[in-house]
GROMACS .gro file of C-alpha atoms in nm:
model
  171
    1GLU     CA    1   8.544   1.080  -2.209
    2SER     CA    2   8.222   1.139  -2.024
    3ASN     CA    3   7.911   1.238  -2.211
    4ASP     CA    4   7.776   1.421  -1.909
    5GLY     CA    5   8.023   1.740  -1.877
    6PRO     CA    6   8.111   2.066  -2.029
    7PRO     CA    7   8.238   1.935  -2.360
    8ALA     CA    8   7.929   1.731  -2.426
    9TRP     CA    9   7.693   1.993  -2.297
   10ASP     CA   10   7.851   2.251  -2.521
   11GLN     CA   11   7.817   2.022  -2.834
   12THR     CA   12   7.463   1.940  -2.750
   13LEU     CA   13   7.356   2.300  -2.703
   14ALA     CA   14   7.542   2.397  -3.036
   15ALA     CA   15   7.339   2.133  -3.204
   16GLY     CA   16   7.016   2.345  -3.095
   17VAL     CA   17   6.867   2.100  -2.862
   18ASP     CA   18   6.596   2.220  -2.625
   19LEU     CA   19   6.633   1.938  -2.358
   20VAL     CA   20   6.950   1.815  -2.185
   21ASP     CA   21   6.946   1.506  -1.962
   22THR     CA   22   7.222   1.518  -1.705
   23HIS     CA   23   7.304   1.377  -1.362
   24LEU     CA   24   7.482   1.705  -1.289
   25PRO     CA   25   7.214   1.986  -1.314
   26GLU     CA   26   7.390   2.208  -1.082
   27GLU     CA   27   7.709   2.193  -1.275
   28PHE     CA   28   7.514   2.230  -1.599
   29VAL     CA   29   7.352   2.551  -1.471
   30ALA     CA   30   7.671   2.687  -1.334
   31HIS     CA   31   7.841   2.607  -1.674
   32LEU     CA   32   7.571   2.801  -1.860
   33LEU     CA   33   7.573   3.103  -1.639
   34ASN     CA   34   7.953   3.115  -1.655
   35ALA     CA   35   7.938   3.117  -2.034
   36GLN     CA   36   7.666   3.377  -2.026
   37ILE     CA   37   7.808   3.603  -1.774
   38PRO     CA   38   8.199   3.577  -1.821
   39SER     CA   39   8.241   3.893  -1.605
   40ARG     CA   40   8.011   3.845  -1.312
   41PRO     CA   41   7.927   4.151  -1.108
   42VAL     CA   42   7.938   3.942  -0.786
   43ARG     CA   43   8.192   3.676  -0.709
   44LEU     CA   44   8.099   3.343  -0.571
   45THR     CA   45   8.255   3.167  -0.262
   46CYS     CA   46   8.179   2.812  -0.160
   47HIS     CA   47   8.199   2.784   0.212
   48ARG     CA   48   8.411   2.489   0.321
   49GLY     CA   49   8.407   2.391  -0.053
   50ALA     CA   50   8.069   2.287  -0.203
   51SER     CA   51   7.962   2.139   0.140
   52ARG     CA   52   7.597   2.066   0.035
   53TYR     CA   53   7.742   1.823  -0.227
   54ALA     CA   54   8.031   1.659  -0.048
   55PRO     CA   55   8.178   1.652   0.314
   56GLU     CA   56   8.292   2.001   0.423
   57ASN     CA   57   8.665   2.084   0.394
   58THR     CA   58   8.743   1.770   0.182
   59LEU     CA   59   8.897   1.745  -0.162
   60PRO     CA   60   8.572   1.619  -0.326
   61ALA     CA   61   8.395   1.931  -0.174
   62PHE     CA   62   8.652   2.173  -0.340
   63ASP     CA   63   8.654   1.982  -0.661
   64LYS     CA   64   8.280   2.028  -0.673
   65ALA     CA   65   8.315   2.396  -0.598
   66TYR     CA   66   8.568   2.429  -0.886
   67ARG     CA   67   8.319   2.257  -1.126
   68LEU     CA   68   8.045   2.493  -0.996
   69HIS     CA   69   8.270   2.777  -1.120
   70ALA     CA   70   8.324   2.924  -0.761
   71ASP     CA   71   8.548   3.226  -0.767
   72PHE     CA   72   8.672   3.160  -0.412
   73VAL     CA   73   8.667   2.852  -0.197
   74GLU     CA   74   8.675   2.911   0.176
   75PHE     CA   75   8.859   2.656   0.404
   76ASP     CA   76   8.953   2.615   0.755
   77VAL     CA   77   9.300   2.504   0.894
   78ARG     CA   78   9.381   2.342   1.218
   79PRO     CA   79   9.703   2.173   1.359
   80SER     CA   80   9.751   1.831   1.489
   81GLN     CA   81   9.948   1.751   1.813
   82ASP     CA   82  10.278   1.738   1.620
   83GLY     CA   83  10.223   2.050   1.408
   84SER     CA   84  10.092   1.908   1.071
   85PHE     CA   85   9.800   2.112   0.932
   86TYR     CA   86   9.468   1.975   0.829
   87LEU     CA   87   9.155   2.122   0.673
   88LEU     CA   88   8.899   2.104   0.956
   89HIS     CA   89   8.654   2.370   1.078
   90ASP     CA   90   8.584   2.241   1.431
   91GLY     CA   91   8.848   2.226   1.704
   92GLN     CA   92   8.714   1.890   1.789
   93LEU     CA   93   8.726   1.582   1.569
   94ASP     CA   94   8.390   1.433   1.663
   95ARG     CA   95   8.147   1.614   1.421
   96THR     CA   96   8.300   1.549   1.079
   97THR     CA   97   8.522   1.239   1.141
   98ASN     CA   98   8.520   0.919   1.339
   99GLY     CA   99   8.776   1.053   1.574
  100HIS     CA  100   8.722   1.202   1.920
  101GLY     CA  101   8.854   1.513   2.105
  102PRO     CA  102   9.063   1.806   2.002
  103ILE     CA  103   9.261   1.771   1.669
  104ARG     CA  104   9.527   1.972   1.863
  105ASP     CA  105   9.577   1.686   2.100
  106THR     CA  106   9.578   1.418   1.814
  107PRO     CA  107   9.905   1.303   1.648
  108SER     CA  108   9.894   1.337   1.261
  109ALA     CA  109   9.944   0.967   1.218
  110THR     CA  110   9.597   0.923   1.386
  111VAL     CA  111   9.437   1.213   1.196
  112ASP     CA  112   9.572   1.058   0.862
  113MET     CA  113   9.359   0.744   0.942
  114LEU     CA  114   9.030   0.910   1.036
  115ASP     CA  115   8.721   0.862   0.817
  116ALA     CA  116   8.596   1.211   0.719
  117GLY     CA  117   8.326   1.118   0.490
  118SER     CA  118   8.089   0.855   0.641
  119TRP     CA  119   7.896   1.114   0.827
  120PHE     CA  120   7.796   1.279   0.508
  121GLY     CA  121   7.695   0.952   0.329
  122LYS     CA  122   7.809   0.615   0.213
  123PRO     CA  123   7.966   0.737  -0.128
  124PHE     CA  124   8.220   0.919   0.084
  125ALA     CA  125   8.307   0.648   0.341
  126GLY     CA  126   8.688   0.611   0.408
  127LEU     CA  127   8.760   0.970   0.287
  128ARG     CA  128   9.044   1.106   0.480
  129VAL     CA  129   9.100   1.457   0.638
  130PRO     CA  130   9.301   1.648   0.379
  131THR     CA  131   9.630   1.795   0.474
  132LEU     CA  132   9.693   2.163   0.400
  133ASP     CA  133   9.963   2.063   0.152
  134ALA     CA  134   9.744   1.820  -0.035
  135PHE     CA  135   9.471   2.073  -0.077
  136LEU     CA  136   9.698   2.366  -0.182
  137ALA     CA  137   9.866   2.138  -0.443
  138ALA     CA  138   9.540   2.063  -0.598
  139VAL     CA  139   9.401   2.408  -0.628
  140PRO     CA  140   9.346   2.469  -1.006
  141PRO     CA  141   9.433   2.791  -1.189
  142GLY     CA  142   9.170   3.070  -1.173
  143VAL     CA  143   9.040   2.978  -0.828
  144SER     CA  144   9.103   3.199  -0.529
  145LEU     CA  145   9.129   3.113  -0.167
  146TYR     CA  146   8.966   3.240   0.139
  147PHE     CA  147   9.180   3.097   0.408
  148ASP     CA  148   9.017   3.073   0.750
  149ALA     CA  149   9.315   3.043   0.982
  150LYS     CA  150   9.148   2.889   1.288
  151ASP     CA  151   9.470   2.794   1.466
  152ILE     CA  152   9.785   2.825   1.252
  153PRO     CA  153  10.067   3.075   1.318
  154PRO     CA  154  10.089   3.364   1.058
  155GLU     CA  155  10.440   3.247   0.966
  156ALA     CA  156  10.315   2.889   0.884
  157LEU     CA  157  10.029   3.034   0.685
  158ALA     CA  158  10.255   3.249   0.479
  159ALA     CA  159  10.498   2.963   0.418
  160ALA     CA  160  10.220   2.745   0.293
  161ILE     CA  161  10.073   3.009   0.054
  162ASN     CA  162  10.408   3.109  -0.074
  163LYS     CA  163  10.527   2.740  -0.138
  164TYR     CA  164  10.240   2.694  -0.379
  165HIS     CA  165  10.253   3.043  -0.521
  166LEU     CA  166   9.901   3.144  -0.422
  167ALA     CA  167   9.968   3.465  -0.237
  168GLU     CA  168   9.800   3.672  -0.506
  169ARG     CA  169   9.494   3.447  -0.496
  170THR     CA  170   9.442   3.439  -0.112
  171VAL     CA  171   9.240   3.632   0.135
   0.00000   0.00000   0.00000
């Protein structure tokens, strides 16, 4: 178990220390605030996940948002040529992947092979564009969703949300 995370921080703070050494200061501060203000007057949304810490609309960006105690995560969905749904803000693949052109004109087999992390930094090289299903399956309890339906039919949106029992937690 890591000695740089919530259980270790809680144990250290309970011991009365006045200095905590961490590689995750943003998560430490979020953890402290969440403990001190359990019923916050303002709810926090992380746009495209925690997109300052990991490539936008990727599973690591959403995982970081959860660890920052986001109340909502905002994400964007677009279809591939053959109707598979992916988390991608832009209609074009060029800015956040090593692909080119519209995602709508790209088969899912090609989208599945694209690198969606190298543009952000070496630690994320080889990261794939997440499918809507992979993302919805990974949403932890207690986090709500802000679904930006860029190019998805309402019926498909409703079916995806209902498949994972997320209707009550989705805007």
